[in-house]
Amino acid sequence: MFRLRTGLFIFSSLAFSFLFLVIFSGPGFGQQAGQPAPDKEALKKAQENKVVRAFRLSGDFELDGLLNESLYEQPASEGFIQTDPVDGAPASEKTRVWVFYDSANLYVAAFCHDSDPKGIIGQLGRRDYSVDSDWFILCLDPYLDRRSGYAFWVNPSGSIIDKALYNDISEDKSWDGVWEARTRITAGGWSLEMRIPFNQLRFPRQEKQVWGINFQRIIKRKNEKVSFAWVPKEDNAFVSRFARLEGIENIKPGRRVEVFPYSVGQARFRPAEPGNPFETGHKYQGNLGLDLKAGLKSNLNLDLTINPDFGQVEVDPAVINLTAYETYYEEKRPFFIEGSSIFSNFGRGGIYINADLNWPNPRLFYSRRIGREPQGYPQHDGFVSFPDRSTIIGAFKLTGKLGGGWNLGIINAVTAREFATVDDLTTRYRDEVAPFTYYGIFRGQKEFNRGQQGLGFLLTSVIRDLREDSLKSLLAGESFSLAVDGWAFLDKKRNWVLGGWAGGTFLSGSETAIYRIQRSSIHYFQRPDATHVSLDPEATSLAGLGGKITLAKQQGHSIVYLSGGVLSPGFDPNEAGYQRSISDRINFQALYGYMWTKPGKVFRQALVIGGLEQNHDFGWNKTFEGWLLNMQGVFRNWWTVDGTFIYYPEAYSNTLTRGGPLALIPPGYLAQLSLETDSRRRFVFYGTGYHGQTRNKQEQWNLSFGLRWKPRPNFNLSFGPTVGQDTNETQWLTSVADPLMSATYGRRYIFGRIDQTVVAAELRLNWIFTPRLSLQVYLQPYIAVGRYDRFKQLNLPRTYDYLVFGQGSSTIEYQDGFYRLDPDGSGPAADFSIYNPDFNYKSLRGTVVLRWEYRLGSLLYLVWTQNRADYANPGDFSLGRDLGDLFTAPGDNVFLVKFTYRFNL
């Protein structure tokens, strides 16, 4: 095992010293001598009246990236201003932009002058992959609502990115439009032309259109970013500051109906198991399905999927989870991530700061619930073939804008009844493990006064057709949540904002199911010392309320964040959403920060923020307190740094005993430091280290490093190893009933000291042959070893008082994989046994994806996925041996071919 206590203490001291130095070295932030500061106030006033003129075409537009036609004699938009490296300074290179249109398309062309054309960086990347490159960016706000829109990125090699813009400063990269761009590198710079069909955009039906517009340019070798509609760094604003696009008249979005039929073939190979009829070593299957995208009128999008397949998505990373809460995985399925911002921004409208330490940020909608792994279990014994997901029979999504400033989002989906097949070598059974289920998500949001205020709602429903008694006793039959959210900027400049959300959840089901849910880790109603909650074995429903309100100053150099949140003990969004901690909390946060944006002697820009967060339960027991100090900065050499120090005073835990009484958590701290080198270089290094300690309870450290290599414009490789150790004196194991243990309400709560070591790495390779043909490789070796000793019991609630078995009159014996524990030796207390919890989990997961967009919107995927696992030598860590076991472990290989064709009707 790794023992680096001295080194980690030094690391923690260095991290804290770094923060101290930064805060009290004020001259490092100031404007460098000899550099006149730009007059930002004058610049801001000049931005208010910027207008871009669109010219109607009288003939065809040749999309070739060459700006040699007579139409480029029209006046261009110029006058870009830097955000980096000197905020408010004129751009170092000239950029000229033209906007044209006809009845069907919007055309944007730009010439990006460059005094050193050989220095132009045109890194190739697959679609929507942000590479270290020069870029030209077009941003549109077709509704002129000053909050939402689109962004279209093009780089000199022709790589493209498109995004949806929302909440003024937020981006959703999952949006994919069908548009084209061509580029050329010339002796004086590089040029581009874009063609964006109007049917890919949403805008109001009116004779004369007035849109918001902005142009941006990134000159990578200088780390320079310039904008036509410039916003000072200290202002949290973007769409709301766009220029006006005028001149577009008499256009219609046109009809948009796109159909994407697909076919997929899959072959799976894994080691055969003698005697197991389900593991013959190979399995072949095929599938057909259909996706449809349609534009309804001018402002709504309909997405429909029938029998979807997501075999091309990257595998989830391996983790070891020793908590009582499920692991959160990011959504990777295209149908659910495209246009998801209308759902994901619930409760965050108008609020751009997110600084929660111990507030769970409950998600009322977590799309990975749809199609989740079945939660039931087989009713028969034997060899089992268990489905790894619930089949999505069909789903549709409706998103867009309605009249009167309403934004709308609806998802409806149904998943099939799933069965586990059990074979006891005499009879084969089909045991239902997942019911037929309906999911309904309804989101609406109305904006007032061009986004100055907003009000919305979110309704979720999960309805299951429960027929089997085993599922009726396990799952809620119906669950609903309903919440409202909103915001109001308190001044015209949007310096101060008040926002938040409030709502409730409701579950109904059998007495057995609701009783189980009351005892689950999100509630723990069985806590014996809690006077504000209690178990109700006859209940057939469960309801709860939650909400949060925030007051924030988020413009200018000073930042203020004040918030209060409440989750009642019965609040439970986990049927359709996700919450990874117990409800039953009252939360308060107070933070103040200051931002420096002028380049100084040490930093180009920096932020320091600090404050307090506290949690109490509804019995007003303090369950968390944290004092935070964070610093983020960009050095003059373009290296970035992020340092955090958190001090935790002692508090009570209402989850450590997992349904038992409160336990005291001693004071502790966490120090973290991250560093990344200049991203312009061929080799980019990044690293993070942290060290945390809770007095007499826990010590943990982790070091993560990464190297990104870009040897060629179309190839990059990143490798990031991680190593860490966590020694925790009170890792939960179990609880056993004992009426003699009256101090802890008739149960013994058993813990052990775990010494856990994790060694892992991630490797990513991107080889881009053309912007439409790419190869991606992801590989994650992962080793986690845990060794337990010092088994103990909690002696008294609200204390850090434990009996270590084997000390005093207590005894401990180990035999045949079990520990026999006796609290008082020859005394009256009964002994009991627990299994040996040591583990040695080794995993190798990888995905190789060849993606070819062989025609616009039509795709071919070739995919290889591999998963290896080994569990030998529990509790004993040996890096060389464990790596050898991992790479020689039997593999599960899946080969997949998926073909999609786009019909534009």
mmCIF file with all atom_site columns, C-alpha atoms in Angstrom, residues 643-749:
data_model
loop_
_atom_site.group_PDB
_atom_site.id
_atom_site.type_symbol
_atom_site.label_atom_id
_atom_site.label_alt_id
_atom_site.label_comp_id
_atom_site.label_asym_id
_atom_site.label_entity_id
_atom_site.label_seq_id
_atom_site.pdbx_PDB_ins_code
_atom_site.Cartn_x
_atom_site.Cartn_y
_atom_site.Cartn_z
_atom_site.occupancy
_atom_site.B_iso_or_equiv
_atom_site.pdbx_formal_charge
_atom_site.auth_seq_id
_atom_site.auth_comp_id
_atom_site.auth_asym_id
_atom_site.auth_atom_id
_atom_site.pdbx_PDB_model_num
ATOM 1   C CA . GLY A 1 643 ? -6.805  25.671 -6.016  1.00 0.00 ? 643 GLY A CA 1
ATOM 2   C CA . THR A 1 644 ? -9.356  24.891 -3.325  1.00 0.00 ? 644 THR A CA 1
ATOM 3   C CA . PHE A 1 645 ? -9.206  24.595 0.444   1.00 0.00 ? 645 PHE A CA 1
ATOM 4   C CA . ILE A 1 646 ? -12.246 23.496 2.476   1.00 0.00 ? 646 ILE A CA 1
ATOM 5   C CA . TYR A 1 647 ? -12.438 23.236 6.256   1.00 0.00 ? 647 TYR A CA 1
ATOM 6   C CA . TYR A 1 648 ? -15.156 21.036 7.761   1.00 0.00 ? 648 TYR A CA 1
ATOM 7   C CA . PRO A 1 649 ? -16.050 21.636 11.436  1.00 0.00 ? 649 PRO A CA 1
ATOM 8   C CA . GLU A 1 650 ? -17.532 18.681 13.269  1.00 0.00 ? 650 GLU A CA 1
ATOM 9   C CA . ALA A 1 651 ? -21.089 17.740 12.375  1.00 0.00 ? 651 ALA A CA 1
ATOM 10  C CA . TYR A 1 652 ? -23.516 14.845 12.698  1.00 0.00 ? 652 TYR A CA 1
ATOM 11  C CA . SER A 1 653 ? -24.115 12.279 9.965   1.00 0.00 ? 653 SER A CA 1
ATOM 12  C CA . ASN A 1 654 ? -27.641 10.944 9.487   1.00 0.00 ? 654 ASN A CA 1
ATOM 13  C CA . THR A 1 655 ? -26.442 8.467  6.840   1.00 0.00 ? 655 THR A CA 1
ATOM 14  C CA . LEU A 1 656 ? -23.298 6.856  8.280   1.00 0.00 ? 656 LEU A CA 1
ATOM 15  C CA . THR A 1 657 ? -25.298 4.212  10.178  1.00 0.00 ? 657 THR A CA 1
ATOM 16  C CA . ARG A 1 658 ? -27.629 3.717  7.173   1.00 0.00 ? 658 ARG A CA 1
ATOM 17  C CA . GLY A 1 659 ? -30.924 4.036  8.980   1.00 0.00 ? 659 GLY A CA 1
ATOM 18  C CA . GLY A 1 660 ? -29.468 4.067  12.493  1.00 0.00 ? 660 GLY A CA 1
ATOM 19  C CA . PRO A 1 661 ? -28.887 6.943  14.925  1.00 0.00 ? 661 PRO A CA 1
ATOM 20  C CA . LEU A 1 662 ? -26.816 10.041 14.353  1.00 0.00 ? 662 LEU A CA 1
ATOM 21  C CA . ALA A 1 663 ? -23.037 9.645  14.472  1.00 0.00 ? 663 ALA A CA 1
ATOM 22  C CA . LEU A 1 664 ? -20.459 12.347 15.060  1.00 0.00 ? 664 LEU A CA 1
ATOM 23  C CA . ILE A 1 665 ? -18.076 13.262 12.230  1.00 0.00 ? 665 ILE A CA 1
ATOM 24  C CA . PRO A 1 666 ? -14.917 14.977 13.563  1.00 0.00 ? 666 PRO A CA 1
ATOM 25  C CA . PRO A 1 667 ? -13.508 18.106 11.911  1.00 0.00 ? 667 PRO A CA 1
ATOM 26  C CA . GLY A 1 668 ? -11.420 17.829 8.778   1.00 0.00 ? 668 GLY A CA 1
ATOM 27  C CA . TYR A 1 669 ? -10.188 19.536 5.655   1.00 0.00 ? 669 TYR A CA 1
ATOM 28  C CA . LEU A 1 670 ? -9.663  19.052 1.938   1.00 0.00 ? 670 LEU A CA 1
ATOM 29  C CA . ALA A 1 671 ? -6.954  20.707 -0.177  1.00 0.00 ? 671 ALA A CA 1
ATOM 30  C CA . GLN A 1 672 ? -6.949  20.432 -3.964  1.00 0.00 ? 672 GLN A CA 1
ATOM 31  C CA . LEU A 1 673 ? -4.726  21.864 -6.672  1.00 0.00 ? 673 LEU A CA 1
ATOM 32  C CA . SER A 1 674 ? -5.064  21.560 -10.466 1.00 0.00 ? 674 SER A CA 1
ATOM 33  C CA . LEU A 1 675 ? -2.711  22.760 -13.182 1.00 0.00 ? 675 LEU A CA 1
ATOM 34  C CA . GLU A 1 676 ? -2.824  22.716 -16.993 1.00 0.00 ? 676 GLU A CA 1
ATOM 35  C CA . THR A 1 677 ? -0.186  23.914 -19.417 1.00 0.00 ? 677 THR A CA 1
ATOM 36  C CA . ASP A 1 678 ? -0.640  26.037 -22.542 1.00 0.00 ? 678 ASP A CA 1
ATOM 37  C CA . SER A 1 679 ? -3.147  24.289 -24.826 1.00 0.00 ? 679 SER A CA 1
ATOM 38  C CA . ARG A 1 680 ? -1.429  25.682 -27.950 1.00 0.00 ? 680 ARG A CA 1
ATOM 39  C CA . ARG A 1 681 ? 1.530   23.367 -27.518 1.00 0.00 ? 681 ARG A CA 1
ATOM 40  C CA . ARG A 1 682 ? 1.978   19.989 -29.169 1.00 0.00 ? 682 ARG A CA 1
ATOM 41  C CA . PHE A 1 683 ? 2.214   18.421 -25.712 1.00 0.00 ? 683 PHE A CA 1
ATOM 42  C CA . VAL A 1 684 ? -0.318  19.574 -23.127 1.00 0.00 ? 684 VAL A CA 1
ATOM 43  C CA . PHE A 1 685 ? 0.077   18.434 -19.519 1.00 0.00 ? 685 PHE A CA 1
ATOM 44  C CA . TYR A 1 686 ? -2.623  18.585 -16.885 1.00 0.00 ? 686 TYR A CA 1
ATOM 45  C CA . GLY A 1 687 ? -2.744  17.297 -13.359 1.00 0.00 ? 687 GLY A CA 1
ATOM 46  C CA . THR A 1 688 ? -4.848  17.351 -10.197 1.00 0.00 ? 688 THR A CA 1
ATOM 47  C CA . GLY A 1 689 ? -3.978  16.374 -6.669  1.00 0.00 ? 689 GLY A CA 1
ATOM 48  C CA . TYR A 1 690 ? -5.956  16.462 -3.481  1.00 0.00 ? 690 TYR A CA 1
ATOM 49  C CA . HIS A 1 691 ? -5.442  15.493 0.121   1.00 0.00 ? 691 HIS A CA 1
ATOM 50  C CA . GLY A 1 692 ? -8.177  15.294 2.730   1.00 0.00 ? 692 GLY A CA 1
ATOM 51  C CA . GLN A 1 693 ? -8.235  14.323 6.372   1.00 0.00 ? 693 GLN A CA 1
ATOM 52  C CA . THR A 1 694 ? -10.934 13.885 8.990   1.00 0.00 ? 694 THR A CA 1
ATOM 53  C CA . ARG A 1 695 ? -9.476  13.749 12.480  1.00 0.00 ? 695 ARG A CA 1
ATOM 54  C CA . ASN A 1 696 ? -9.128  10.171 13.770  1.00 0.00 ? 696 ASN A CA 1
ATOM 55  C CA . LYS A 1 697 ? -11.486 8.958  11.032  1.00 0.00 ? 697 LYS A CA 1
ATOM 56  C CA . GLN A 1 698 ? -10.239 9.247  7.487   1.00 0.00 ? 698 GLN A CA 1
ATOM 57  C CA . GLU A 1 699 ? -7.303  10.208 5.304   1.00 0.00 ? 699 GLU A CA 1
ATOM 58  C CA . GLN A 1 700 ? -7.463  10.229 1.538   1.00 0.00 ? 700 GLN A CA 1
ATOM 59  C CA . TRP A 1 701 ? -5.329  11.417 -1.323  1.00 0.00 ? 701 TRP A CA 1
ATOM 60  C CA . ASN A 1 702 ? -5.436  11.227 -5.075  1.00 0.00 ? 702 ASN A CA 1
ATOM 61  C CA . LEU A 1 703 ? -3.102  12.231 -7.898  1.00 0.00 ? 703 LEU A CA 1
ATOM 62  C CA . SER A 1 704 ? -4.308  12.413 -11.501 1.00 0.00 ? 704 SER A CA 1
ATOM 63  C CA . PHE A 1 705 ? -2.104  13.321 -14.431 1.00 0.00 ? 705 PHE A CA 1
ATOM 64  C CA . GLY A 1 706 ? -2.749  13.662 -18.112 1.00 0.00 ? 706 GLY A CA 1
ATOM 65  C CA . LEU A 1 707 ? -0.841  14.233 -21.317 1.00 0.00 ? 707 LEU A CA 1
ATOM 66  C CA . ARG A 1 708 ? -2.470  15.288 -24.578 1.00 0.00 ? 708 ARG A CA 1
ATOM 67  C CA . TRP A 1 709 ? -0.294  14.841 -27.686 1.00 0.00 ? 709 TRP A CA 1
ATOM 68  C CA . LYS A 1 710 ? -1.113  16.491 -31.025 1.00 0.00 ? 710 LYS A CA 1
ATOM 69  C CA . PRO A 1 711 ? 1.577   15.357 -33.480 1.00 0.00 ? 711 PRO A CA 1
ATOM 70  C CA . ARG A 1 712 ? -0.512  16.069 -36.586 1.00 0.00 ? 712 ARG A CA 1
ATOM 71  C CA . PRO A 1 713 ? -3.507  18.254 -37.425 1.00 0.00 ? 713 PRO A CA 1
ATOM 72  C CA . ASN A 1 714 ? -5.742  15.182 -37.725 1.00 0.00 ? 714 ASN A CA 1
ATOM 73  C CA . PHE A 1 715 ? -4.460  13.088 -34.828 1.00 0.00 ? 715 PHE A CA 1
ATOM 74  C CA . ASN A 1 716 ? -4.410  13.507 -31.062 1.00 0.00 ? 716 ASN A CA 1
ATOM 75  C CA . LEU A 1 717 ? -3.792  11.115 -28.222 1.00 0.00 ? 717 LEU A CA 1
ATOM 76  C CA . SER A 1 718 ? -4.440  11.645 -24.512 1.00 0.00 ? 718 SER A CA 1
ATOM 77  C CA . PHE A 1 719 ? -3.396  9.461  -21.615 1.00 0.00 ? 719 PHE A CA 1
ATOM 78  C CA . GLY A 1 720 ? -4.271  10.091 -17.999 1.00 0.00 ? 720 GLY A CA 1
ATOM 79  C CA . PRO A 1 721 ? -3.208  7.830  -15.099 1.00 0.00 ? 721 PRO A CA 1
ATOM 80  C CA . THR A 1 722 ? -4.752  8.133  -11.634 1.00 0.00 ? 722 THR A CA 1
ATOM 81  C CA . VAL A 1 723 ? -3.563  6.776  -8.306  1.00 0.00 ? 723 VAL A CA 1
ATOM 82  C CA . GLY A 1 724 ? -5.190  7.260  -4.932  1.00 0.00 ? 724 GLY A CA 1
ATOM 83  C CA . GLN A 1 725 ? -5.620  5.861  -1.469  1.00 0.00 ? 725 GLN A CA 1
ATOM 84  C CA . ASP A 1 726 ? -8.416  6.174  1.074   1.00 0.00 ? 726 ASP A CA 1
ATOM 85  C CA . THR A 1 727 ? -8.088  4.960  4.657   1.00 0.00 ? 727 THR A CA 1
ATOM 86  C CA . ASN A 1 728 ? -11.442 5.192  6.421   1.00 0.00 ? 728 ASN A CA 1
ATOM 87  C CA . GLU A 1 729 ? -11.923 3.993  10.000  1.00 0.00 ? 729 GLU A CA 1
ATOM 88  C CA . THR A 1 730 ? -15.713 3.855  9.749   1.00 0.00 ? 730 THR A CA 1
ATOM 89  C CA . GLN A 1 731 ? -16.660 2.194  6.485   1.00 0.00 ? 731 GLN A CA 1
ATOM 90  C CA . TRP A 1 732 ? -20.157 0.781  6.876   1.00 0.00 ? 732 TRP A CA 1
ATOM 91  C CA . LEU A 1 733 ? -20.536 -3.005 6.808   1.00 0.00 ? 733 LEU A CA 1
ATOM 92  C CA . THR A 1 734 ? -23.836 -4.086 8.382   1.00 0.00 ? 734 THR A CA 1
ATOM 93  C CA . SER A 1 735 ? -26.118 -3.871 11.399  1.00 0.00 ? 735 SER A CA 1
ATOM 94  C CA . VAL A 1 736 ? -27.400 -6.717 13.577  1.00 0.00 ? 736 VAL A CA 1
ATOM 95  C CA . ALA A 1 737 ? -30.278 -6.819 16.028  1.00 0.00 ? 737 ALA A CA 1
ATOM 96  C CA . ASP A 1 738 ? -29.360 -7.138 19.726  1.00 0.00 ? 738 ASP A CA 1
ATOM 97  C CA . PRO A 1 739 ? -31.876 -6.081 22.409  1.00 0.00 ? 739 PRO A CA 1
ATOM 98  C CA . LEU A 1 740 ? -28.990 -5.784 24.912  1.00 0.00 ? 740 LEU A CA 1
ATOM 99  C CA . MET A 1 741 ? -27.566 -2.867 22.914  1.00 0.00 ? 741 MET A CA 1
ATOM 100 C CA . SER A 1 742 ? -30.040 -0.340 24.299  1.00 0.00 ? 742 SER A CA 1
ATOM 101 C CA . ALA A 1 743 ? -27.632 2.572  23.834  1.00 0.00 ? 743 ALA A CA 1
ATOM 102 C CA . THR A 1 744 ? -28.046 2.272  20.049  1.00 0.00 ? 744 THR A CA 1
ATOM 103 C CA . TYR A 1 745 ? -31.736 1.323  20.174  1.00 0.00 ? 745 TYR A CA 1
ATOM 104 C CA . GLY A 1 746 ? -31.417 -2.458 20.023  1.00 0.00 ? 746 GLY A CA 1
ATOM 105 C CA . ARG A 1 747 ? -29.043 -2.794 17.090  1.00 0.00 ? 747 ARG A CA 1
ATOM 106 C CA . ARG A 1 748 ? -25.284 -3.009 16.673  1.00 0.00 ? 748 ARG A CA 1
ATOM 107 C CA . TYR A 1 749 ? -23.933 -0.853 13.821  1.00 0.00 ? 749 TYR A CA 1
#
